[in-house]
Amino acid sequence: MTSIQDLKGYCHPLTPAGRAALCGAPPWHYATEYLNVAYRTDPAAIAACLPEPLAPGPEPDRAYVAFGKWWSLWDGERDMAYTNPERTQYRECALWVGCSFRGTPGQICVLCWVDNDFTLARGWFMGFPKKLGVTHLTEHHPLNPAMGPLGPGTRLKAYVCAHGERLIEATMAIERRIRPTDLPAPMGLPIFNIRHFPSAEREAPAAVLELVRLHAEDLRYGQDLWAGQGVLRFFPSEIEEHLPLAPVEVLGAYRFGSGYTFTGAEVLHRWV
């Protein structure tokens, strides 16, 4: 007779060998090429996304949208980029707002769209509110004679679509190089997320509802970080709730690459 211990895997599907699991256990290793746009929005709209004990951050109107092209591996399958490249790449659009927890400034992802199943599930495990969507970004190749390398004057665009609707669009005109320390908050601040899994029982409280702080190490940045003018447009939707967080003022746009290892999370608070 089979026992539950005979089934293996970090997540579903649990199988005798565990090979079919949608993703492996942390540590998870990432590299990303970003186009981020920082902006100010209605602080009341941000506060409405922050259940106690979360609170608004030191600059309660600050937010940013991050468009990214991602490469990822989990520790048990470091050869996956060779075994199956599709299992290591995805694109994402995430909306972040500033927050704080017991006096510690941070950031939280309140909306997110990705284009692959493994990153959607992995995000849910760590409190990212990921949904399926399609993100497109301008990509420059320095060997293309009509493109040339990135630099002052280069124009970039990114947008995300989901369920047949275009939701958010960003453009950037590169002006200057910057250092990692020039990236504006809440970029780079500690990440707080809300893990939520409903109960299978009708009208029962959530099975999991907790506030976590994510842990990362070995953070690194690419050689070229760029800043410039940005434009950010939010489009109406019959489904999504991003419009209350639409920009009041765009503060700047940023193009850069970074990498890090995600080692897990710490539970800070449980609501149930």
CSV table of C-alpha atoms in Angstrom, one decimal:
chain,number,residue,atom,x,y,z
A,1,MET,CA,0.0,0.0,0.0
A,2,THR,CA,1.3,3.5,-0.9
A,3,SER,CA,1.8,6.0,1.9
A,4,ILE,CA,2.0,9.7,1.5
A,5,GLN,CA,5.7,9.5,2.2
A,6,ASP,CA,6.1,7.5,-1.0
A,7,LEU,CA,5.0,10.5,-3.1
A,8,LYS,CA,7.7,13.0,-3.7
A,9,GLY,CA,8.0,16.6,-4.9
A,10,TYR,CA,8.3,20.1,-3.6
A,11,CYS,CA,4.8,20.8,-5.0
A,12,HIS,CA,2.1,19.2,-7.2
A,13,PRO,CA,2.1,16.9,-8.9
A,14,LEU,CA,3.3,14.6,-6.1
A,15,THR,CA,4.7,11.5,-7.8
A,16,PRO,CA,6.7,8.4,-7.0
A,17,ALA,CA,9.9,10.0,-8.4
A,18,GLY,CA,9.1,13.6,-7.8
A,19,ARG,CA,10.5,14.6,-11.2
A,20,ALA,CA,7.2,16.0,-12.5
A,21,ALA,CA,6.8,18.7,-9.7
A,22,LEU,CA,6.1,22.1,-11.2
A,23,CYS,CA,9.2,23.5,-9.5
A,24,GLY,CA,11.8,22.5,-7.1
A,25,ALA,CA,12.5,23.7,-3.5
A,26,PRO,CA,14.6,26.8,-2.7
A,27,PRO,CA,17.2,28.1,-3.0
A,28,TRP,CA,16.1,29.7,-6.3
A,29,HIS,CA,18.5,31.6,-8.4
A,30,TYR,CA,17.5,34.5,-10.6
A,31,ALA,CA,18.8,37.0,-13.1
A,32,THR,CA,16.6,39.7,-14.6
A,33,GLU,CA,16.7,42.5,-17.2
A,34,TYR,CA,14.4,45.3,-15.9
A,35,LEU,CA,12.6,48.3,-17.3
A,36,ASN,CA,11.2,50.0,-14.1
A,37,VAL,CA,9.1,53.1,-13.9
A,38,ALA,CA,8.9,54.9,-10.5
A,39,TYR,CA,5.9,57.1,-9.8
A,40,ARG,CA,3.7,58.7,-7.2
A,41,THR,CA,0.1,57.6,-6.8
A,42,ASP,CA,-2.9,58.1,-4.4
A,43,PRO,CA,-1.6,57.2,-0.9
A,44,ALA,CA,-5.1,56.1,0.1
A,45,ALA,CA,-5.0,53.6,-2.7
A,46,ILE,CA,-1.7,52.2,-1.4
A,47,ALA,CA,-3.0,52.1,2.2
A,48,ALA,CA,-6.0,50.1,1.1
A,49,CYS,CA,-3.6,47.3,0.0
A,50,LEU,CA,-1.8,47.2,3.3
A,51,PRO,CA,-3.6,45.2,6.0
A,52,GLU,CA,-2.4,45.6,9.6
A,53,PRO,CA,0.3,45.1,10.8
A,54,LEU,CA,1.6,46.5,7.5
A,55,ALA,CA,1.5,50.2,7.3
A,56,PRO,CA,2.4,52.9,4.7
A,57,GLY,CA,6.0,53.5,4.1
A,58,PRO,CA,8.0,56.7,4.8
A,59,GLU,CA,6.9,58.0,1.4
A,60,PRO,CA,3.3,56.8,1.4
A,61,ASP,CA,2.6,57.7,-2.2
A,62,ARG,CA,5.6,55.8,-3.8
A,63,ALA,CA,5.2,52.9,-6.2
A,64,TYR,CA,6.8,51.5,-9.3
A,65,VAL,CA,6.0,49.1,-12.1
A,66,ALA,CA,8.7,46.5,-13.0
A,67,PHE,CA,8.7,44.9,-16.4
A,68,GLY,CA,11.3,42.1,-16.5
A,69,LYS,CA,12.8,39.3,-18.5
A,70,TRP,CA,13.8,36.5,-16.1
A,71,TRP,CA,16.1,33.6,-16.1
A,72,SER,CA,15.8,31.2,-13.1
A,73,LEU,CA,17.0,27.9,-11.7
A,74,TRP,CA,16.3,26.0,-8.6
A,75,ASP,CA,19.1,24.4,-6.7
A,76,GLY,CA,18.3,20.8,-7.4
A,77,GLU,CA,18.2,21.3,-11.2
A,78,ARG,CA,21.1,23.6,-12.0
A,79,ASP,CA,21.3,22.0,-15.5
A,80,MET,CA,17.7,22.8,-16.4
A,81,ALA,CA,18.8,25.6,-18.8
A,82,TYR,CA,20.2,22.8,-20.9
A,83,THR,CA,17.7,20.1,-20.0
A,84,ASN,CA,14.7,22.2,-20.9
A,85,PRO,CA,15.3,25.9,-21.5
A,86,GLU,CA,11.6,26.7,-21.4
A,87,ARG,CA,11.6,25.8,-17.7
A,88,THR,CA,14.0,28.6,-16.9
A,89,GLN,CA,12.7,31.7,-18.7
A,90,TYR,CA,9.7,33.9,-18.3
A,91,ARG,CA,8.5,37.5,-18.5
A,92,GLU,CA,6.8,39.5,-15.8
A,93,CYS,CA,5.1,42.7,-15.0
A,94,ALA,CA,4.8,43.5,-11.3
A,95,LEU,CA,3.3,46.5,-9.5
A,96,TRP,CA,5.1,47.4,-6.2
A,97,VAL,CA,4.2,49.8,-3.5
A,98,GLY,CA,6.1,51.1,-0.5
A,99,CYS,CA,5.1,49.9,2.9
A,100,SER,CA,6.5,49.3,6.4
A,101,PHE,CA,6.4,46.7,9.1
A,102,ARG,CA,6.9,47.7,12.7
A,103,GLY,CA,9.0,50.7,11.6
A,104,THR,CA,11.0,48.8,8.9
A,105,PRO,CA,10.5,50.3,5.5
A,106,GLY,CA,9.8,47.8,2.7
A,107,GLN,CA,7.9,47.0,-0.4
A,108,ILE,CA,5.1,44.7,-1.4
A,109,CYS,CA,4.0,43.3,-4.7
A,110,VAL,CA,0.3,44.0,-5.1
A,111,LEU,CA,-0.3,42.9,-8.7
A,112,CYS,CA,1.7,40.7,-11.0
A,113,TRP,CA,1.4,38.9,-14.3
A,114,VAL,CA,3.7,36.2,-15.7
A,115,ASP,CA,3.7,34.0,-18.7
A,116,ASN,CA,4.7,30.6,-17.4
A,117,ASP,CA,3.1,28.1,-15.0
A,118,PHE,CA,6.1,27.3,-12.8
A,119,THR,CA,6.8,30.9,-11.9
A,120,LEU,CA,3.1,31.5,-11.2
A,121,ALA,CA,3.0,28.6,-8.7
A,122,ARG,CA,6.4,29.5,-7.2
A,123,GLY,CA,5.2,33.1,-6.7
A,124,TRP,CA,2.1,31.9,-4.9
A,125,PHE,CA,4.2,29.8,-2.5
A,126,MET,CA,6.0,33.0,-1.4
A,127,GLY,CA,3.1,35.4,-1.5
A,128,PHE,CA,3.3,37.0,-4.9
A,129,PRO,CA,-0.2,37.6,-6.4
A,130,LYS,CA,0.8,36.2,-9.8
A,131,LYS,CA,-1.7,35.8,-12.6
A,132,LEU,CA,-1.1,34.7,-16.2
A,133,GLY,CA,-0.4,37.5,-18.7
A,134,VAL,CA,1.9,38.4,-21.6
A,135,THR,CA,4.7,41.0,-21.2
A,136,HIS,CA,6.7,42.4,-24.1
A,137,LEU,CA,9.8,44.6,-23.8
A,138,THR,CA,12.1,46.3,-26.2
A,139,GLU,CA,15.2,44.3,-26.6
A,140,HIS,CA,18.4,45.7,-28.1
A,141,HIS,CA,21.2,43.6,-29.6
A,142,PRO,CA,24.5,45.6,-30.0
A,143,LEU,CA,25.4,43.7,-33.2
A,144,ASN,CA,22.2,44.7,-35.0
A,145,PRO,CA,23.4,47.6,-37.3
A,146,ALA,CA,20.0,49.4,-37.0
A,147,MET,CA,20.0,49.2,-33.2
A,148,GLY,CA,23.4,49.6,-31.7
A,149,PRO,CA,24.2,49.5,-28.0
A,150,LEU,CA,22.0,50.9,-25.3
A,151,GLY,CA,22.9,54.5,-24.4
A,152,PRO,CA,21.7,58.1,-24.1
A,153,GLY,CA,18.9,58.6,-26.6
A,154,THR,CA,17.8,54.9,-26.8
A,155,ARG,CA,14.0,54.6,-26.5
A,156,LEU,CA,12.4,51.5,-24.8
A,157,LYS,CA,8.9,50.3,-24.4
A,158,ALA,CA,7.2,47.6,-22.4
A,159,TYR,CA,3.6,46.6,-21.9
A,160,VAL,CA,1.5,43.8,-20.4
A,161,CYS,CA,-1.7,42.2,-21.6
A,162,ALA,CA,-4.0,39.7,-19.9
A,163,HIS,CA,-7.3,38.1,-20.8
A,164,GLY,CA,-7.5,40.1,-24.0
A,165,GLU,CA,-6.8,43.5,-22.4
A,166,ARG,CA,-3.8,45.7,-22.5
A,167,LEU,CA,-3.3,46.8,-18.9
A,168,ILE,CA,-0.1,48.8,-18.4
A,169,GLU,CA,2.4,50.4,-20.8
A,170,ALA,CA,5.7,52.1,-20.1
A,171,THR,CA,8.2,54.0,-22.2
A,172,MET,CA,11.7,55.2,-21.4
A,173,ALA,CA,14.2,57.5,-23.0
A,174,ILE,CA,17.6,56.8,-21.7
A,175,GLU,CA,19.6,59.8,-20.5
A,176,ARG,CA,22.5,58.8,-18.2
A,177,ARG,CA,24.3,56.0,-16.4
A,178,ILE,CA,23.6,55.5,-12.7
A,179,ARG,CA,24.9,53.4,-9.8
A,180,PRO,CA,22.8,50.8,-7.9
A,181,THR,CA,22.5,53.2,-5.0
A,182,ASP,CA,20.8,55.7,-7.3
A,183,LEU,CA,17.7,53.5,-7.7
A,184,PRO,CA,14.9,55.1,-5.8
A,185,ALA,CA,12.9,53.5,-3.0
A,186,PRO,CA,11.0,51.4,-2.6
A,187,MET,CA,13.2,49.5,-5.1
A,188,GLY,CA,15.8,47.6,-3.1
A,189,LEU,CA,13.9,47.7,0.2
A,190,PRO,CA,13.0,44.5,2.1
A,191,ILE,CA,10.1,42.5,0.5
A,192,PHE,CA,7.0,41.8,2.5
A,193,ASN,CA,4.3,39.6,0.9
A,194,ILE,CA,1.0,38.0,1.9
A,195,ARG,CA,0.7,34.3,1.5
A,196,HIS,CA,-2.9,33.2,1.1
A,197,PHE,CA,-4.4,29.8,0.3
A,198,PRO,CA,-8.1,29.2,0.7
A,199,SER,CA,-9.6,26.3,2.6
A,200,ALA,CA,-11.2,23.4,0.6
A,201,GLU,CA,-14.1,23.5,3.1
A,202,ARG,CA,-17.0,25.7,2.2
A,203,GLU,CA,-17.1,29.0,4.1
A,204,ALA,CA,-14.1,28.0,6.2
A,205,PRO,CA,-11.4,30.5,7.0
A,206,ALA,CA,-8.3,30.5,4.8
A,207,ALA,CA,-6.0,27.6,5.3
A,208,VAL,CA,-3.0,29.9,5.1
A,209,LEU,CA,-3.0,33.7,5.6
A,210,GLU,CA,0.3,35.0,6.8
A,211,LEU,CA,2.7,37.9,6.3
A,212,VAL,CA,6.2,36.9,5.3
A,213,ARG,CA,9.5,38.7,4.7
A,214,LEU,CA,11.5,37.3,1.8
A,215,HIS,CA,15.2,36.5,2.2
A,216,ALA,CA,17.8,36.9,-0.6
A,217,GLU,CA,21.5,36.8,-0.8
A,218,ASP,CA,24.4,37.2,-3.3
A,219,LEU,CA,22.8,40.3,-4.9
A,220,ARG,CA,24.6,41.6,-7.9
A,221,TYR,CA,24.0,44.2,-10.6
A,222,GLY,CA,25.1,44.4,-14.2
A,223,GLN,CA,27.7,46.8,-15.5
A,224,ASP,CA,25.3,49.2,-17.2
A,225,LEU,CA,22.5,50.8,-15.2
A,226,TRP,CA,20.5,53.6,-17.0
A,227,ALA,CA,18.1,56.2,-15.9
A,228,GLY,CA,15.9,58.5,-17.9
A,229,GLN,CA,12.5,60.0,-18.6
A,230,GLY,CA,9.5,57.7,-18.3
A,231,VAL,CA,5.9,57.6,-19.3
A,232,LEU,CA,3.4,55.2,-17.6
A,233,ARG,CA,-0.1,54.5,-18.8
A,234,PHE,CA,-2.8,52.4,-17.1
A,235,PHE,CA,-5.7,51.2,-19.3
A,236,PRO,CA,-9.2,50.4,-18.2
A,237,SER,CA,-10.1,46.8,-17.5
A,238,GLU,CA,-13.3,44.9,-16.8
A,239,ILE,CA,-11.4,42.5,-14.5
A,240,GLU,CA,-8.3,44.0,-13.0
A,241,GLU,CA,-8.0,46.6,-10.2
A,242,HIS,CA,-4.9,48.5,-11.1
A,243,LEU,CA,-6.5,51.8,-12.0
A,244,PRO,CA,-6.8,53.1,-8.4
A,245,LEU,CA,-2.9,52.8,-8.3
A,246,ALA,CA,-2.5,54.8,-11.6
A,247,PRO,CA,0.3,57.4,-11.6
A,248,VAL,CA,-0.2,60.9,-10.5
A,249,GLU,CA,3.4,61.8,-11.3
A,250,VAL,CA,6.1,59.8,-13.0
A,251,LEU,CA,9.4,60.2,-11.2
A,252,GLY,CA,11.8,58.4,-13.6
A,253,ALA,CA,12.5,55.2,-15.5
A,254,TYR,CA,15.4,52.7,-15.1
A,255,ARG,CA,16.9,50.0,-17.2
A,256,PHE,CA,19.3,47.6,-15.5
A,257,GLY,CA,20.1,43.9,-14.8
A,258,SER,CA,20.4,42.2,-11.5
A,259,GLY,CA,20.8,38.7,-10.0
A,260,TYR,CA,20.3,37.1,-6.6
A,261,THR,CA,19.6,33.9,-4.8
A,262,PHE,CA,16.3,33.5,-3.0
A,263,THR,CA,16.7,31.3,0.1
A,264,GLY,CA,13.2,31.4,1.6
A,265,ALA,CA,11.0,33.5,3.8
A,266,GLU,CA,10.3,34.3,7.4
A,267,VAL,CA,6.7,34.3,8.8
A,268,LEU,CA,6.1,37.6,10.6
A,269,HIS,CA,2.4,37.4,11.3
A,270,ARG,CA,-0.5,35.0,10.9
A,271,TRP,CA,-4.1,36.2,10.5
A,272,VAL,CA,-5.6,32.8,11.0
